[in-house]
Coordinates of C-alpha atoms and ligand atoms in Angstrom, one line a residue:
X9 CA 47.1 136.5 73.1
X10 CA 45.3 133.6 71.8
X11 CA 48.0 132.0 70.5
X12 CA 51.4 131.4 71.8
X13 CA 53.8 134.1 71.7
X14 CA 57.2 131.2 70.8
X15 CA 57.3 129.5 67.7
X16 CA 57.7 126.1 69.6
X17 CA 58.5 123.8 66.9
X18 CA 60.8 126.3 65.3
X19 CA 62.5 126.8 68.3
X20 CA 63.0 122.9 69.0
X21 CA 64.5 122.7 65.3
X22 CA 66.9 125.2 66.4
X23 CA 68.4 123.5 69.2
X24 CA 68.8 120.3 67.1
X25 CA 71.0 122.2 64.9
X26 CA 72.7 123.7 67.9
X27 CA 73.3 120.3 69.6
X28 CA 74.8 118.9 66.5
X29 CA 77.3 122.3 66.3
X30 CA 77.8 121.6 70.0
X31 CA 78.7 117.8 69.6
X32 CA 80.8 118.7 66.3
X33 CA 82.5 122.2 67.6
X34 CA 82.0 122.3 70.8
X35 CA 82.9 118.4 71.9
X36 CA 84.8 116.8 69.0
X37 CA 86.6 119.4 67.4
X38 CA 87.6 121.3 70.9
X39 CA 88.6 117.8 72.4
X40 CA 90.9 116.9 69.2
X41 CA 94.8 117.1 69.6
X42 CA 94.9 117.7 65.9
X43 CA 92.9 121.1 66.5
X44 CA 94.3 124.7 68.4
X45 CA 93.4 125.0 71.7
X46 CA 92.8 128.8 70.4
X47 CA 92.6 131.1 67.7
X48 CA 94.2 134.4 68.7
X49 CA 93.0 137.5 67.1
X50 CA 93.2 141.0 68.4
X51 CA 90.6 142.2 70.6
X52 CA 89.5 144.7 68.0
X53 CA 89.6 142.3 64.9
X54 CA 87.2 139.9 67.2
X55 CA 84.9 142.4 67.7
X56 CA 84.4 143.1 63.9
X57 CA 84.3 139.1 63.2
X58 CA 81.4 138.5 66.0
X59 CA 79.6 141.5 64.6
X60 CA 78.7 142.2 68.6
X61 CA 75.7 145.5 67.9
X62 CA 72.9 144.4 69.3
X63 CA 70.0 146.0 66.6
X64 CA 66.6 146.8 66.9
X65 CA 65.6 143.7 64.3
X66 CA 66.7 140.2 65.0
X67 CA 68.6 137.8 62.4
X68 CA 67.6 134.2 60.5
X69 CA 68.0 130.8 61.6
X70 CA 71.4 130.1 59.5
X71 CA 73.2 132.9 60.4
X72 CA 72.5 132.6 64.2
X73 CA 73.8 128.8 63.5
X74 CA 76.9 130.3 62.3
X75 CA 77.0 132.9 65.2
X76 CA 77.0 129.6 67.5
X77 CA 80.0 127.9 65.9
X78 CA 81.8 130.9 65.6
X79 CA 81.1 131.5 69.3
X80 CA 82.9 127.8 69.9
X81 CA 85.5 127.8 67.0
X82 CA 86.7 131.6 68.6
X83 CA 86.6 130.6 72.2
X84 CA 89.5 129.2 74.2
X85 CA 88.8 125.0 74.0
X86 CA 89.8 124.3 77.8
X87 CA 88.9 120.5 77.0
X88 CA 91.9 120.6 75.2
X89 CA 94.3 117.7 76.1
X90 CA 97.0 120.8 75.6
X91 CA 95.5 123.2 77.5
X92 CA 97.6 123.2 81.1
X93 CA 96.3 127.4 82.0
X94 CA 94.0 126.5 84.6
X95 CA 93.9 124.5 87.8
X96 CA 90.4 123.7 85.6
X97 CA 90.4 121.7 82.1
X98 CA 89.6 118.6 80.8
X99 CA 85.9 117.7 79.1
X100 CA 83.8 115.0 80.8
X101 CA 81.2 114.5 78.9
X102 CA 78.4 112.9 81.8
X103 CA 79.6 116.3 83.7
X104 CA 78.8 118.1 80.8
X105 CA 75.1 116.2 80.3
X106 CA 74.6 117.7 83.8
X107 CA 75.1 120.9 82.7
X108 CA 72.7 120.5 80.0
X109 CA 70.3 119.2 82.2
X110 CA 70.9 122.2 84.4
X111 CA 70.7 125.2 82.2
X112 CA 67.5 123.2 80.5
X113 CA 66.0 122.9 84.5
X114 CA 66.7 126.9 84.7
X115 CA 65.8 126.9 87.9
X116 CA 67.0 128.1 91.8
X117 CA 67.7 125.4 94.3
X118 CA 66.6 127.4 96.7
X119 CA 63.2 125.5 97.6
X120 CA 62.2 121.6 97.4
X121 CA 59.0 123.2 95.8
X122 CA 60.9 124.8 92.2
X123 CA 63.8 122.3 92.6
X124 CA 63.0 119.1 94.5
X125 CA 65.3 116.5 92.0
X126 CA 68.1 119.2 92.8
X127 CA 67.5 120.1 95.9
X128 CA 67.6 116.0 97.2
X129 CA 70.6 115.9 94.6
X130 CA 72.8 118.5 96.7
X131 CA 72.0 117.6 99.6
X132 CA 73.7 113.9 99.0
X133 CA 76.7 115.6 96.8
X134 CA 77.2 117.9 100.2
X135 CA 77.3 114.7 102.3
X136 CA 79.5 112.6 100.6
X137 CA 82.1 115.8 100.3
X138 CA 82.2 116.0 104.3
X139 CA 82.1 112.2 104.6
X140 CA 85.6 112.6 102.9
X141 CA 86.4 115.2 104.8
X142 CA 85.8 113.0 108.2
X143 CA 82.5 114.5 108.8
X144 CA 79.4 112.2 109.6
X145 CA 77.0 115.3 110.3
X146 CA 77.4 119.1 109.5
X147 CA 75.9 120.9 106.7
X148 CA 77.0 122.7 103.7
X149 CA 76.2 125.1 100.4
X150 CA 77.1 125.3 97.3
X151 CA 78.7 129.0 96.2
X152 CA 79.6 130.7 93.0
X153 CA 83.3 129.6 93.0
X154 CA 85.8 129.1 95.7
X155 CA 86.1 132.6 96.2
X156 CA 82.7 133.1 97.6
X157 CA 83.2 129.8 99.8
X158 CA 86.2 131.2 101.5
X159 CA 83.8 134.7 102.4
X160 CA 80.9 132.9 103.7
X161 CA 83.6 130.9 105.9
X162 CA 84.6 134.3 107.2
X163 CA 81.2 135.5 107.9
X164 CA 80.0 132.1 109.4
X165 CA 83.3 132.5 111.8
X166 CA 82.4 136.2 112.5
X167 CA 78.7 135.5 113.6
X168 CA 79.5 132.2 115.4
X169 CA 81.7 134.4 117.7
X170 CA 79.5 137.7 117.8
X171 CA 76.0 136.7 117.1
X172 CA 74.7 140.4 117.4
X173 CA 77.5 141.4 114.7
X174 CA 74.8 140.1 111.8
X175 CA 72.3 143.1 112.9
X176 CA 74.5 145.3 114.4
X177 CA 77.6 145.2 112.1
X178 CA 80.9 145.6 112.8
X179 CA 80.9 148.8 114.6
X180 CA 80.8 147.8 118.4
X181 CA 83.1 144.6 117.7
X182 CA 86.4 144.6 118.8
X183 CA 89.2 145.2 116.1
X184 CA 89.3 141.3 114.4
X185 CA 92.5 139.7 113.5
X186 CA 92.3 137.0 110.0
X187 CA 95.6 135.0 109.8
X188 CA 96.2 133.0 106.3
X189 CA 100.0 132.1 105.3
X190 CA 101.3 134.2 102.5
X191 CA 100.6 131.9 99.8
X192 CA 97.0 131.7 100.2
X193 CA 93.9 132.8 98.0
X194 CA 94.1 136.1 97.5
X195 CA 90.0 135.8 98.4
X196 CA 90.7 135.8 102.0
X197 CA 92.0 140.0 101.8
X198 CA 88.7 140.5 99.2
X199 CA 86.3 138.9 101.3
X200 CA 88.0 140.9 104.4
X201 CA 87.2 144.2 102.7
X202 CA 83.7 142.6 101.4
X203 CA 82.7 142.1 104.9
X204 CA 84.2 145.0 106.7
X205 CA 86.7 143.7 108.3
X206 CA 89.8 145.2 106.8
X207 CA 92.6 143.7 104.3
X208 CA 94.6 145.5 107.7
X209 CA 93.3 142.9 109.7
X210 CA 94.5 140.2 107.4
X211 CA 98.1 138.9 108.8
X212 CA 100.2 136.5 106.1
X213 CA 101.9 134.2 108.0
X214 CA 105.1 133.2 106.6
X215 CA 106.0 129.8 104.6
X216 CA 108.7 127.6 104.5
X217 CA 110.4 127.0 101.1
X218 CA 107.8 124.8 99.7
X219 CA 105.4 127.3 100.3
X220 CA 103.9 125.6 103.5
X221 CA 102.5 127.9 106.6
X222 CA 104.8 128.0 109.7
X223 CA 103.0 127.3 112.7
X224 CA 105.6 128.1 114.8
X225 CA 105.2 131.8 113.0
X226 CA 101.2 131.2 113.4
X227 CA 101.3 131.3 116.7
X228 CA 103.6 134.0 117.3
X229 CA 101.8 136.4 114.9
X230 CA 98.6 135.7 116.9
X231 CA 100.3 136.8 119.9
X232 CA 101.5 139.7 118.5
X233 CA 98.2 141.2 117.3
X234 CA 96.7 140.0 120.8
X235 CA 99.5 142.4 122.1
X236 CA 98.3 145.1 119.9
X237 CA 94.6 144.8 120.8
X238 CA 93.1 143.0 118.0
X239 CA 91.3 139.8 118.5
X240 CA 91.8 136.7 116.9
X241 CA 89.0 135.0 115.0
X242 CA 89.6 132.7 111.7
X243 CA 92.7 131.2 110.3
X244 CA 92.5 129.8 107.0
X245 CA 94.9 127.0 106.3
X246 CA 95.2 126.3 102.4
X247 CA 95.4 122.3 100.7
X248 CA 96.6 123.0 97.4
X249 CA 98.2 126.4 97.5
X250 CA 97.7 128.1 94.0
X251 CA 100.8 128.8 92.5
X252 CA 102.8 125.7 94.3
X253 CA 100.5 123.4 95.4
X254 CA 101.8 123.2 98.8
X255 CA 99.6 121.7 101.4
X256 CA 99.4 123.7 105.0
X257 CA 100.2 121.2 108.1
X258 CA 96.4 121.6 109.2
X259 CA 97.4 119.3 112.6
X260 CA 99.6 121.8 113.9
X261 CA 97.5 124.7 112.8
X262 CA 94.5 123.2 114.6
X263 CA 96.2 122.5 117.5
X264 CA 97.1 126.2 117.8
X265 CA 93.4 126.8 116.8
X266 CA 92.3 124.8 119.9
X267 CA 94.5 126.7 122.1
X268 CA 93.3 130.5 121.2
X269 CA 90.0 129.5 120.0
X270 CA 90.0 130.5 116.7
X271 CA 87.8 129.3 113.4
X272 CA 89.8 127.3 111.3
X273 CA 88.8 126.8 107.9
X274 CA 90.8 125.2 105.5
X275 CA 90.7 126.4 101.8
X276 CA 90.9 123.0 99.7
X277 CA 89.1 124.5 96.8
X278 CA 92.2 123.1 94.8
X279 CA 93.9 120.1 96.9
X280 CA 90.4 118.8 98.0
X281 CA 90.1 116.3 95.7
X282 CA 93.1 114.5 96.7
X283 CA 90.9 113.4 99.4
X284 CA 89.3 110.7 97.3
X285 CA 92.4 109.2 96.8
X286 CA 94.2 106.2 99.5
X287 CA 97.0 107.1 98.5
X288 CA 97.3 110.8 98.5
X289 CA 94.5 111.8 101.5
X290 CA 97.6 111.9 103.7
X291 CA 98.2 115.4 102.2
X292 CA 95.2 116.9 103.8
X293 CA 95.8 114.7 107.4
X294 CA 93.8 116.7 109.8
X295 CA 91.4 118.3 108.1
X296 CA 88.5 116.5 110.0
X297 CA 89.7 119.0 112.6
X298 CA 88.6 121.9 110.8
X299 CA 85.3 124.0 111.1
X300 CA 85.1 125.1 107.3
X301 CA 86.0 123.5 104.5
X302 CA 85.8 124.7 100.8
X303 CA 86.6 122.6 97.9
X304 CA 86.0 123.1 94.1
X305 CA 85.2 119.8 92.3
X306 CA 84.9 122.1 89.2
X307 CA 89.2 121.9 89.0
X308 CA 90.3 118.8 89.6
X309 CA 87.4 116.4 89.4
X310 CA 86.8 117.8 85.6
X311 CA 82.7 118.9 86.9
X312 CA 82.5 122.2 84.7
X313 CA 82.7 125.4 86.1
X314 CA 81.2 126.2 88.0
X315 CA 80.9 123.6 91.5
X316 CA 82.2 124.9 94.8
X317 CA 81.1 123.6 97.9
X318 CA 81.3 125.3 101.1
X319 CA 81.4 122.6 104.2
X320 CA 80.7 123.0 107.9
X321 CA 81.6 120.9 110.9
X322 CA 78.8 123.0 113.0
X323 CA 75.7 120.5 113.1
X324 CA 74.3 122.5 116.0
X325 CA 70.8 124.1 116.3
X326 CA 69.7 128.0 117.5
X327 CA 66.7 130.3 118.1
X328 CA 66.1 131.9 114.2
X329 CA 67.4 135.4 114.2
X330 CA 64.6 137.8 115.1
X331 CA 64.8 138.6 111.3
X332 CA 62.4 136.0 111.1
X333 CA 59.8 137.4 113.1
X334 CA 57.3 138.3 109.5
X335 CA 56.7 134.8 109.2
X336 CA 55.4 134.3 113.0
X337 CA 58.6 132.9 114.4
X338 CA 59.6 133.8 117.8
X339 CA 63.5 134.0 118.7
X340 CA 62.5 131.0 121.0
X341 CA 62.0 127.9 119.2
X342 CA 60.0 126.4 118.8
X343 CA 57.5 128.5 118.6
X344 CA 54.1 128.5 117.2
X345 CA 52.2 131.7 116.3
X346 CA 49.1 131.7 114.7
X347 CA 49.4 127.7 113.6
X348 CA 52.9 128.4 112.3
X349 CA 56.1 126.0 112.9
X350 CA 59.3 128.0 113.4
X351 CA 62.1 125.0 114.2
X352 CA 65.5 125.9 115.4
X353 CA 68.2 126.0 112.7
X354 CA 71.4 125.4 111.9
X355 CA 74.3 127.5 112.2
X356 CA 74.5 128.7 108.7
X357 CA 70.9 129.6 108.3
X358 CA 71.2 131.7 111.5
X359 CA 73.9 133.4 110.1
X360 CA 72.6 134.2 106.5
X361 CA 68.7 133.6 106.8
X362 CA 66.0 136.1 106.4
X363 CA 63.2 134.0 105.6
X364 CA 61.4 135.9 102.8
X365 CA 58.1 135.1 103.2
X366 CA 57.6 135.0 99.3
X367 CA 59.7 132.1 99.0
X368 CA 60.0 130.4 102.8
X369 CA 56.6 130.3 104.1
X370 CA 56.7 127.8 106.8
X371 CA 53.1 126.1 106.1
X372 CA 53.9 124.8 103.2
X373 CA 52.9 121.3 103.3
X374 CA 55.7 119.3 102.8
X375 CA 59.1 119.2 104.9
X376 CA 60.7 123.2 104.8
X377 CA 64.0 121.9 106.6
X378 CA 64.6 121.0 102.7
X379 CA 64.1 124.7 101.6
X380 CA 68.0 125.2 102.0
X381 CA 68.3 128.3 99.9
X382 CA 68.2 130.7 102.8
X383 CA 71.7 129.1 104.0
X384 CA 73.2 130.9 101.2
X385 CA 73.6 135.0 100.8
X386 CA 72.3 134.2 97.3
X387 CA 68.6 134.3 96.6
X388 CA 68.8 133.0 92.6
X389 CA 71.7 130.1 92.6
X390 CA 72.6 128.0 90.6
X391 CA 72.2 124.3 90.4
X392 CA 75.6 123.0 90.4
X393 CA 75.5 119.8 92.3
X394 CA 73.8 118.0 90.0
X395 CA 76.9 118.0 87.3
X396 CA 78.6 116.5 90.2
X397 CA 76.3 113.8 91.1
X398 CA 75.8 112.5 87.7
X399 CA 79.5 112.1 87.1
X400 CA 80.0 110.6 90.3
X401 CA 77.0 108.1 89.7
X402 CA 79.6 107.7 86.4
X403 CA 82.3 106.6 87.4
X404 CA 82.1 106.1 90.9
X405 CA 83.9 107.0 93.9
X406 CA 86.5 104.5 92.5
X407 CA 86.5 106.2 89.0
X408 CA 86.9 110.4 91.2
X409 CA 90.2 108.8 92.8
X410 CA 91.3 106.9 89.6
X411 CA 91.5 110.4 87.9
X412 CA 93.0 112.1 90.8
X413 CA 95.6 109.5 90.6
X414 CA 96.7 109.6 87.1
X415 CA 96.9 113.0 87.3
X416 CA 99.0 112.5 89.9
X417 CA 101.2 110.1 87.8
X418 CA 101.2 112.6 84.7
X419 CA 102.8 115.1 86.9
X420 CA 105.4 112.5 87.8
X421 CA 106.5 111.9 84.5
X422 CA 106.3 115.6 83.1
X423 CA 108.7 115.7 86.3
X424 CA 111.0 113.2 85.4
X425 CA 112.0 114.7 81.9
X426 CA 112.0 118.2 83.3
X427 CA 114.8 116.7 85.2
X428 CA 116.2 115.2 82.3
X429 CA 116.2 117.5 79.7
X430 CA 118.9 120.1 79.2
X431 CA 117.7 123.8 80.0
X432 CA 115.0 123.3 81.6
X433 CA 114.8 123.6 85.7
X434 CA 112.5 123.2 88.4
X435 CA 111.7 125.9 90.8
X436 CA 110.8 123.0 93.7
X437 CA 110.0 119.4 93.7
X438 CA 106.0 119.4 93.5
X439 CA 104.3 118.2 96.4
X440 CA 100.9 117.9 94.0
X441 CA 100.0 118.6 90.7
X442 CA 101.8 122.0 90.2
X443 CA 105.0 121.5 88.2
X444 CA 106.7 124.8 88.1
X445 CA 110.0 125.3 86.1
X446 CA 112.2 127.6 84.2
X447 CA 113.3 127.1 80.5
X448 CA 116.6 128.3 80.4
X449 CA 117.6 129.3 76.4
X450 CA 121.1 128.6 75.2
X451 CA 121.6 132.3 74.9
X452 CA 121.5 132.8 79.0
X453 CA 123.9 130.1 80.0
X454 CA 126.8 130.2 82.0
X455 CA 125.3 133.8 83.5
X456 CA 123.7 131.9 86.3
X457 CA 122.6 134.3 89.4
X458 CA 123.7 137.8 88.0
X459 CA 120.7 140.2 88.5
X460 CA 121.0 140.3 84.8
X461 CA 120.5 136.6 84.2
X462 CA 117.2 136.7 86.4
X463 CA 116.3 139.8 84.9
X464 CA 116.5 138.1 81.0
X465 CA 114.5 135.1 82.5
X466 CA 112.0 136.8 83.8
X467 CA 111.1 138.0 79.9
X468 CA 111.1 133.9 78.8
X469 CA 108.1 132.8 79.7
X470 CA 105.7 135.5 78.7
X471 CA 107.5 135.4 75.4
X472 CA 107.3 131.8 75.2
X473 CA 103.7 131.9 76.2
X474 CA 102.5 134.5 73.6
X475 CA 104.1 132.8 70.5
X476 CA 102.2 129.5 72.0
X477 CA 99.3 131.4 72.1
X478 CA 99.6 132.9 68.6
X479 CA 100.4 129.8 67.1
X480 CA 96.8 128.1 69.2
X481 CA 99.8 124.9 69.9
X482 CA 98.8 124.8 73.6
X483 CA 98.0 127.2 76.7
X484 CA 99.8 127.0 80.2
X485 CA 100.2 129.9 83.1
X486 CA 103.1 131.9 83.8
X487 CA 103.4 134.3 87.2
X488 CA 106.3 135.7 89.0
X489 CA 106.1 134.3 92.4
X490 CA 108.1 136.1 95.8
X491 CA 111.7 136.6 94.8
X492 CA 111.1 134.2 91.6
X493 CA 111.3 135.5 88.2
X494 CA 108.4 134.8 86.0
X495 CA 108.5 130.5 85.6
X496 CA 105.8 128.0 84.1
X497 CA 103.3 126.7 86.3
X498 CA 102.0 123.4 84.5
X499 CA 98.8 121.8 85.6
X500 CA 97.5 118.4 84.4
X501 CA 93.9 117.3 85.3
X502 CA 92.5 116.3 82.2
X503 CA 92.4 112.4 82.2
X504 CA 92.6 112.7 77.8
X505 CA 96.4 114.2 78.3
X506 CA 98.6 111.4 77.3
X507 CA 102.6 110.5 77.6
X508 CA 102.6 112.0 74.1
X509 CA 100.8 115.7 74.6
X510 CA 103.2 115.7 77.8
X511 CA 106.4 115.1 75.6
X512 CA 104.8 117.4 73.2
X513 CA 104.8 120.1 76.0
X514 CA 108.1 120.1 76.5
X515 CA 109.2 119.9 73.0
X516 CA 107.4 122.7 72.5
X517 CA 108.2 125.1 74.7
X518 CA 111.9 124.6 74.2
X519 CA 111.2 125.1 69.9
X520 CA 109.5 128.2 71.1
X521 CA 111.8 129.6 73.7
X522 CA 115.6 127.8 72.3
X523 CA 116.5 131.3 70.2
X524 CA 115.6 133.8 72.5
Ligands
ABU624 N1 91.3 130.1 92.2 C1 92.5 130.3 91.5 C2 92.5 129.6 90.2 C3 93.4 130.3 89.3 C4 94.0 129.3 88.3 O1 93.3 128.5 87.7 O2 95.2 129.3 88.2

């Protein structure tokens, strides 16, 4: 115990090497159009090659190098100017320095005290989101994906309406009724079974053809479950559906919120972004009229994964829930028992607080109102504003809707020669970024609209996609989607795709799919 248990200087010679494999495999290489985007092998085969036992002795310096690069030369390069999977891709590299700067911080932004750089950082990141959003007060956490922002919408919407529900549970509440159209997340039925509610209780409202919730059929499915006995709580209007990128009409769904009374929350975890843009903020027109808001930088602003805030309109301030009673508050603020502050808080914090008195004391000697961490469900979180704030300090609001804009324009011109070129179809006009279309191969036409035709179809894409795969050219999603055989989804948001990888795209997947 008298000397240090890591070999410091070995361990700083280490991560040199690593950063230089990092910048080599893991930027350069993964980044280069000349390289795959993969390197398929067989689950079993990759096994053997990363030699995955863990063993009771540990290994030298060089071959835990090579484990590094072969960790980045085996992995999927989503920086990839031909990787179109995900509604995520793309490699910025000051998004990426905050990412380094996170994982070196390794620490919780729970409390100004471990994390005071990060803390200040999210709080300004969380402002300028709702600022966009039409917001000039409110509050706001980040969450572990978009997922987990749509569920703590949910709850927030639950204990807003039955304050007791957050001790008492769901027993004694009356049956609730969720209503989200039938192209949303599917995290609105998990996070209705999560909390207790019931994927029952969930009602898909209907869509138009472009994947758009009715209001018309919103309103009449809320008085239909009100006619059952169930009562209305949350709607969640999506901006940026998934699979089409259709964009809810969130004034017509808010003014049907108004009239019942009901949370709305709108899901922009993918369309958010468009926000930032003049010219395409009209897609997300009434949104300032929602009470929750989640939106995922991590996809379309290229952040990293992962970056998901959750917003709230709610700026109001209660009583703490008696929960916090250990640390001498009173559920009368503000009270002061034995020398100790309890102030009123905001909405989220009453919802999710508990105010361990390990981490929140409340005579601590600087301002506690910036100990935020007790907002979230989460104790240990991570710091992912910070990625956010260093590329927007980057480029600059200017430089966010610059992006969102070319990506915009990519999708136009991947548009225009899907039009063009023979054999291939579109399955809609995009309103956004999702370009979704069929290749149709020599061999099935003429047999347009048989069962058989959609039946043989339905087997292009995935055939299409696993010779792409195989062959490491390029990655993009496939799904069957309501009555549509399976058809490409295509998703551009990295601002290194060019006019060239796009025409590549195209070329491509008619090589692979011409003979089948
Ligand atoms: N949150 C859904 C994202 C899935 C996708 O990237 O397609």
């Amino acid at each position: 115990l008298d000397d240090p248990g890591l070999d410091m200087t070995a361990g700083e010679e280490f991560l040199q090497e690593v950063f230089q494999i990092l910048l080599e495999e893991g930027v350069r290489k993964s980044t280069d159009v000349t390289q795959k985007v993969c390197d398929w092998k067989e689950p079993q085969e990759l096994r053997e090659l990363l030699d995955l036992e863990l063993r009771s002795d540990g290994e030298g310096r060089e071959r835990l190098l090579q484990r590094c690069r072969d960790v980045l030369r085996l992995s999927v390069h989503t920086g990839h100017p031909r990787f179109f999977n995900q509604l995520f891709s793309g490699l910025d590299h000051h998004a990426l320095a905050g990412r380094f700067l996170t994982e070196t911080l390794n620490t919780s932004p729970y409390t100004y005290e471990v994390a005071p750089v990060l803390v200040l950082m999210e709080e300004q990141v969380l402002a300028k989101l709702r600022e966009l959003v039409g917001w000039s007060s409110g509050d706001g956490i980040f969450a572990p994906g978009g997922s987990m922002s749509n569920m703590l919408a949910m709850n927030v919407a639950r204990f807003q309406r039955f304050p007791e529900s957050r001790s008492r549970g769901n027993w004694d509440l009356p049956r609730l009724a969720l209503f989200a159209s039938q192209e949303s997340h599917y995290s609105i039925l998990k996070g209705a079974a999560l909390l207790g509610i019931g994927t029952d209780n969930v009602h898909l409202v209907r869509t138009d053809e472009r994947g758009k919730m009715i209001p018309e059929e919103l309103e009449k499915e809320i008085q239909r479950v009100k006619s059952e006995g169930s009562e209305p709580l949350f709607v969640c209007a999506t901006s940026g559906t998934t699979v089409l990128g259709a964009f809810d009409p969130l004034d017509a769904i808010a003014d049907i919120c108004a009239h019942h009374g009901l949370w709305l929350h709108v899901d922009a975890a993918w369309g958010g972004s468009a926000l930032l843009s003049p010219k395409l903020r009209h897609l997300l027109a009434g949104i300032h009229r929602a009470d929750s808001v989640t939106w995922n930088p991590h996809k379309l602003l290229m952040v990293g994964l992962q970056c998901s805030a959750f917003l709230l309109r709610d700026s109001s301030v209660g009583a703490p829930h008696p929960e916090f009673l250990p640390l001498g508050c009173l559920p009368r603020p503000p009270s002061l028992i034995l020398g100790v502050s309890c102030p009123s808080q905001g909405l989220l914090q009453r919802c999710h607080g508990v105010g361990a008195t390990y981490l929140f004391q409340r005579d601590k000697f600087y301002d506690v109102s910036l100990d935020t961490g007790d907002k979230s469900p989460q104790c240990g979180r991570r710091a992912d504003g910070l990625k956010l704030w260093i590329l927007w300090k980057a480029v600059g609001t200017r430089g966010l809707a610059w992006r969102v804009e070319r990506a915009f324009a990519a999708t136009r011109y991947l548009l225009e020669q899907v039009k063009r070129r023979e054999g291939f179809q579109l399955v809609m006009e995009p309103e956004f970024l999702n370009l979704c279309f069929w290749l149709i191969p020599p061999s099935l036409w003429g047999q347009d609209s048989s069962p058989e035709f959609w039946d043989k179809l339905g087997k292009v894409a995935p055939a299409i996609k696993e010779k792409m795969i195989r062959k490491g050219s390029m990655m993009v999603a496939y799904q069957p989607h309501g009555s549509h055989v399976n058809f490409f989804r295509q998703i551009i948001t990295n601002p290194a795709v060019t006019r060239q990888d796009l025409d590549f795209f195209l070329d491509e997947i008619q090589e692979l799919g011409w003979d089948l």
